[in-house]
CSV table of C-alpha atoms in Angstrom, one decimal:
chain,number,residue,atom,x,y,z
A,272,MET,CA,57.7,54.7,62.7
A,273,ILE,CA,58.4,52.0,60.1
A,274,LEU,CA,55.4,50.1,61.1
A,275,LYS,CA,53.2,52.9,60.9
A,276,ILE,CA,54.4,53.6,57.2
A,277,ILE,CA,54.2,49.9,56.2
A,278,LEU,CA,50.4,50.0,57.9
A,279,PHE,CA,49.3,53.0,55.9
A,280,ILE,CA,51.1,51.8,52.9
A,281,LEU,CA,48.9,48.4,53.3
A,282,PHE,CA,45.2,50.5,54.0
A,283,ILE,CA,45.8,52.7,50.7
A,284,LEU,CA,46.3,49.1,48.5
A,285,ILE,CA,43.3,47.7,50.5
A,286,LEU,CA,41.5,51.1,49.4
A,287,ILE,CA,42.7,51.1,45.8
A,288,LEU,CA,41.8,47.1,45.0
A,289,LEU,CA,38.3,47.6,47.0
A,290,SER,CA,37.9,50.8,44.2
A,291,PHE,CA,38.8,48.8,41.5
A,292,PHE,CA,36.7,45.8,42.5
A,293,THR,CA,33.9,48.3,42.7
A,294,LEU,CA,34.1,50.1,39.9
A,295,TYR,CA,35.2,47.5,37.3
A,296,ILE,CA,33.4,44.1,38.8
A,297,LEU,CA,30.6,44.8,41.1
A,298,ILE,CA,29.0,47.8,39.7
A,299,PRO,CA,29.1,46.4,35.8
A,300,SER,CA,27.6,43.5,37.2
A,301,ILE,CA,24.6,44.5,38.8
A,302,THR,CA,23.7,47.4,36.0
A,303,LYS,CA,24.6,44.6,33.3
A,304,SER,CA,21.3,43.2,31.6
A,305,PRO,CA,21.5,39.7,31.5
A,306,LYS,CA,22.6,38.4,27.9
A,307,LYS,CA,20.0,35.6,27.1
A,308,LYS,CA,22.0,32.6,25.3
A,309,SER,CA,20.6,32.2,21.8
A,310,ASP,CA,19.3,28.3,21.3
A,311,PRO,CA,20.2,27.3,17.7
A,312,LEU,CA,17.3,25.1,17.8
A,313,VAL,CA,14.9,27.5,19.4
A,314,PRO,CA,15.6,31.1,18.2
A,315,LEU,CA,14.5,34.1,20.8
A,316,THR,CA,12.9,35.8,18.0
A,317,LEU,CA,10.3,33.6,16.6
A,318,THR,CA,8.7,34.2,13.5
A,319,PRO,CA,4.7,33.5,13.6
A,320,VAL,CA,4.4,29.9,11.8
A,321,ILE,CA,1.2,30.1,9.9
A,322,ILE,CA,-0.5,26.6,9.5
A,323,PRO,CA,-2.3,26.2,6.8
A,324,GLU,CA,-6.1,25.6,7.4
A,325,GLU,CA,-7.1,22.3,6.9
A,326,LYS,CA,-8.9,21.3,3.8
A,327,LYS,CA,-12.6,20.5,4.2
A,328,TYR,CA,-14.2,18.9,1.4
A,329,SER,CA,-17.6,19.0,1.0
A,330,PRO,CA,-19.6,15.7,0.8
A,331,SER,CA,-20.8,14.7,-2.6
A,332,GLU,CA,-23.7,12.3,-4.1
A,333,GLN,CA,-21.0,9.8,-4.2
A,334,LYS,CA,-19.0,7.7,-2.0
A,335,ALA,CA,-15.9,5.2,-2.7
A,336,TYR,CA,-16.6,1.5,-2.7
A,337,VAL,CA,-13.9,-1.6,-2.7
A,338,MET,CA,-14.9,-4.2,-4.7
A,339,CYS,CA,-13.3,-6.7,-2.6
A,340,SER,CA,-15.2,-8.0,0.3
A,341,CYS,CA,-13.4,-8.3,4.0
A,342,ASN,CA,-15.4,-11.2,4.8
A,343,LYS,CA,-13.8,-13.1,2.0
A,344,LYS,CA,-12.3,-16.4,2.5
A,345,CYS,CA,-9.5,-17.9,0.5
A,346,ASN,CA,-7.5,-21.4,0.3
A,347,LEU,CA,-4.5,-19.4,-0.1
A,348,GLU,CA,-3.2,-17.3,2.7
A,349,ARG,CA,-2.4,-13.7,1.9
A,350,THR,CA,1.4,-13.4,1.3
A,351,MET,CA,2.9,-11.7,4.2
A,352,PHE,CA,4.6,-8.3,2.7
A,353,ASN,CA,7.1,-6.1,4.1
A,354,PRO,CA,4.8,-3.8,6.1
A,355,GLU,CA,7.4,-0.6,4.4
A,356,TYR,CA,5.9,-1.9,1.0
A,357,THR,CA,3.2,0.1,-0.8
A,358,CYS,CA,0.5,-1.3,-2.5
A,359,LEU,CA,1.9,-0.2,-5.9
A,360,MET,CA,5.4,-1.8,-4.8
A,361,ALA,CA,3.9,-5.4,-3.9
A,362,LYS,CA,1.7,-5.3,-7.0
A,363,THR,CA,5.0,-4.6,-9.1
A,364,VAL,CA,6.8,-7.5,-7.2
A,365,TYR,CA,4.2,-9.9,-6.4
A,366,GLY,CA,1.3,-9.0,-8.7
A,367,SER,CA,-1.3,-9.9,-6.1
A,368,ALA,CA,-1.9,-10.7,-2.2
A,369,LEU,CA,-4.1,-14.1,-2.7
A,370,ASP,CA,-4.6,-16.4,-5.1
A,371,CYS,CA,-6.9,-13.6,-6.8
A,372,LYS,CA,-5.3,-11.0,-9.0
A,373,PHE,CA,-8.1,-8.5,-8.0
A,374,ALA,CA,-7.5,-9.0,-4.5
A,375,CYS,CA,-7.0,-6.0,-2.1
A,376,LEU,CA,-3.4,-6.0,-1.1
A,377,GLY,CA,-3.9,-4.1,2.1
A,378,LEU,CA,-0.9,-1.9,2.4
A,379,GLY,CA,-3.1,1.2,2.9
A,380,ASP,CA,-1.9,3.4,-0.3
A,381,CYS,CA,-5.8,4.4,-0.4
A,382,ALA,CA,-5.8,5.0,3.4
A,383,LYS,CA,-2.6,7.6,3.3
A,384,ASN,CA,-4.2,9.3,0.3
A,385,CYS,CA,-7.5,10.0,2.0
A,386,PRO,CA,-7.9,13.3,3.4
A,387,GLN,CA,-11.0,12.7,5.5
A,388,GLU,CA,-9.3,9.7,7.1
A,389,ALA,CA,-12.2,7.4,6.0
A,390,ILE,CA,-10.7,4.0,4.9
A,391,LYS,CA,-10.1,1.5,7.8
A,392,PHE,CA,-8.4,-1.9,7.5
A,393,GLU,CA,-10.6,-5.3,8.3
A,394,ASN,CA,-9.0,-8.9,7.1
A,395,ASN,CA,-6.4,-6.9,5.5
A,396,THR,CA,-9.0,-5.2,3.3
A,397,ALA,CA,-9.5,-1.6,2.9
A,398,VAL,CA,-13.2,-0.9,4.0
A,399,ILE,CA,-15.0,2.5,3.2
A,400,THR,CA,-16.5,4.0,6.5
A,401,SER,CA,-19.7,6.8,6.6
A,402,SER,CA,-16.8,9.9,6.8
A,403,CYS,CA,-16.0,9.2,2.9
A,404,CYS,CA,-17.1,12.5,0.9
A,405,GLY,CA,-16.5,11.1,-2.7
A,406,CYS,CA,-13.4,13.3,-3.1
A,407,GLY,CA,-11.9,9.8,-5.4
A,408,LYS,CA,-8.3,10.2,-4.6
A,409,CYS,CA,-8.2,6.5,-3.3
A,410,VAL,CA,-9.5,5.5,-6.6
A,411,SER,CA,-6.6,6.7,-8.3
A,412,VAL,CA,-3.9,5.2,-6.2
A,413,CYS,CA,-5.1,1.7,-6.1
A,414,PRO,CA,-2.7,-0.3,-8.5
A,415,GLN,CA,-5.6,-3.1,-8.3
A,416,ASN,CA,-8.3,-0.5,-9.7
A,417,ILE,CA,-10.8,-2.2,-7.1
A,418,ILE,CA,-12.1,1.1,-6.0
A,419,LYS,CA,-14.8,3.1,-7.5
A,420,LEU,CA,-17.2,5.9,-7.0
A,421,ILE,CA,-20.8,5.0,-6.8
A,422,PRO,CA,-24.0,6.8,-5.7
A,423,SER,CA,-24.5,7.1,-2.1
A,424,ASN,CA,-27.8,5.7,-2.2
A,425,THR,CA,-26.8,2.4,-3.5
A,426,GLU,CA,-28.2,-0.1,-1.3
A,427,LYS,CA,-26.5,-3.4,-3.0
A,428,ALA,CA,-23.4,-4.1,-5.2
A,429,VAL,CA,-21.0,-6.9,-6.6
A,430,VAL,CA,-18.2,-7.3,-3.7
A,431,CYS,CA,-15.6,-8.4,-6.0
A,432,ALA,CA,-14.0,-7.1,-9.4
A,433,ASN,CA,-12.8,-10.5,-10.4
A,434,VAL,CA,-15.5,-11.3,-13.8
A,435,THR,CA,-12.8,-13.6,-15.1
A,436,SER,CA,-13.4,-16.4,-12.1
A,437,GLU,CA,-9.7,-17.4,-13.2
A,438,LEU,CA,-7.1,-18.8,-10.2
A,439,THR,CA,-9.2,-18.0,-7.5
A,440,SER,CA,-10.5,-19.7,-4.5
A,441,CYS,CA,-12.2,-16.6,-2.9
A,442,SER,CA,-15.5,-17.6,-1.2
A,443,LYS,CA,-17.0,-13.8,-2.3
A,444,ILE,CA,-16.6,-14.0,-6.2
A,445,GLY,CA,-19.4,-13.0,-8.1
A,446,ALA,CA,-21.7,-12.1,-4.9
A,447,GLU,CA,-23.9,-9.6,-4.0
A,448,GLU,CA,-24.1,-7.9,-0.5
A,449,LYS,CA,-26.4,-5.0,1.2
A,450,ILE,CA,-24.2,-1.7,1.3
A,451,SER,CA,-24.2,0.5,4.5
A,452,TRP,CA,-22.3,3.7,5.0
A,453,ASN,CA,-23.4,3.5,9.1
A,454,ASP,CA,-20.3,2.6,11.0
A,455,LYS,CA,-20.6,0.5,14.3
A,456,LYS,CA,-20.7,2.8,17.2
A,457,ASP,CA,-17.7,1.4,18.9
A,458,PHE,CA,-15.8,2.0,16.1
A,459,LYS,CA,-17.1,5.8,15.5
A,460,ILE,CA,-15.7,6.5,19.1
A,461,TRP,CA,-12.1,5.0,18.5
A,462,GLU,CA,-12.0,6.8,15.4
A,463,TYR,CA,-12.8,10.1,17.1
A,464,CYS,CA,-10.1,9.3,19.8
A,465,TYR,CA,-7.7,8.5,17.4
A,466,ARG,CA,-7.8,11.5,15.4
A,467,ILE,CA,-7.9,13.7,18.7
A,468,TYR,CA,-4.7,11.6,19.5
A,469,LYS,CA,-3.0,12.4,16.0
A,470,ARG,CA,-3.6,16.1,16.1
A,471,ILE,CA,-2.3,16.1,19.4
A,472,ILE,CA,0.8,14.3,18.6
A,473,PHE,CA,1.5,15.5,15.3
């Protein structure tokens, strides 16, 4: 008789535990909508980011021209600047890059400010490509004042800004060269690939 009473009490307790588990644990866990954890770096409700449209510069009848030939040769090698320098810093600290105080410093202030990415470097010297639209932004940032705007139909120009012939061994002083705005085909391909890569990465 006592055994039957104990078994009955155990049965009642098991029923109560099952009911409690079903009502307070099982059912709420099934019907409850899962809560998404909020990521502090990537919020769940993203506000649309409006990317400003890239400003297009219409080509003018002028193009930038660097009065320092990339084909120059000097007896004094260029000072190895810290690559973190800007042209303005190098100009302030060193004065120039070669034994010519009019030489291109080659640290790229002009290229960084060119909206058309129309400036490449050869022999540590800025070279304007056919992508130039003549906006003149490179002219204002060059501390050497060796970039100027010339008519795009100019065929020949002096390739050196040094008019004093002082303190220089440059092979191109006072020289005049034919101007060609057409880039080499291989450069155009690499320039196109670089622009695509830059847009994807940045």
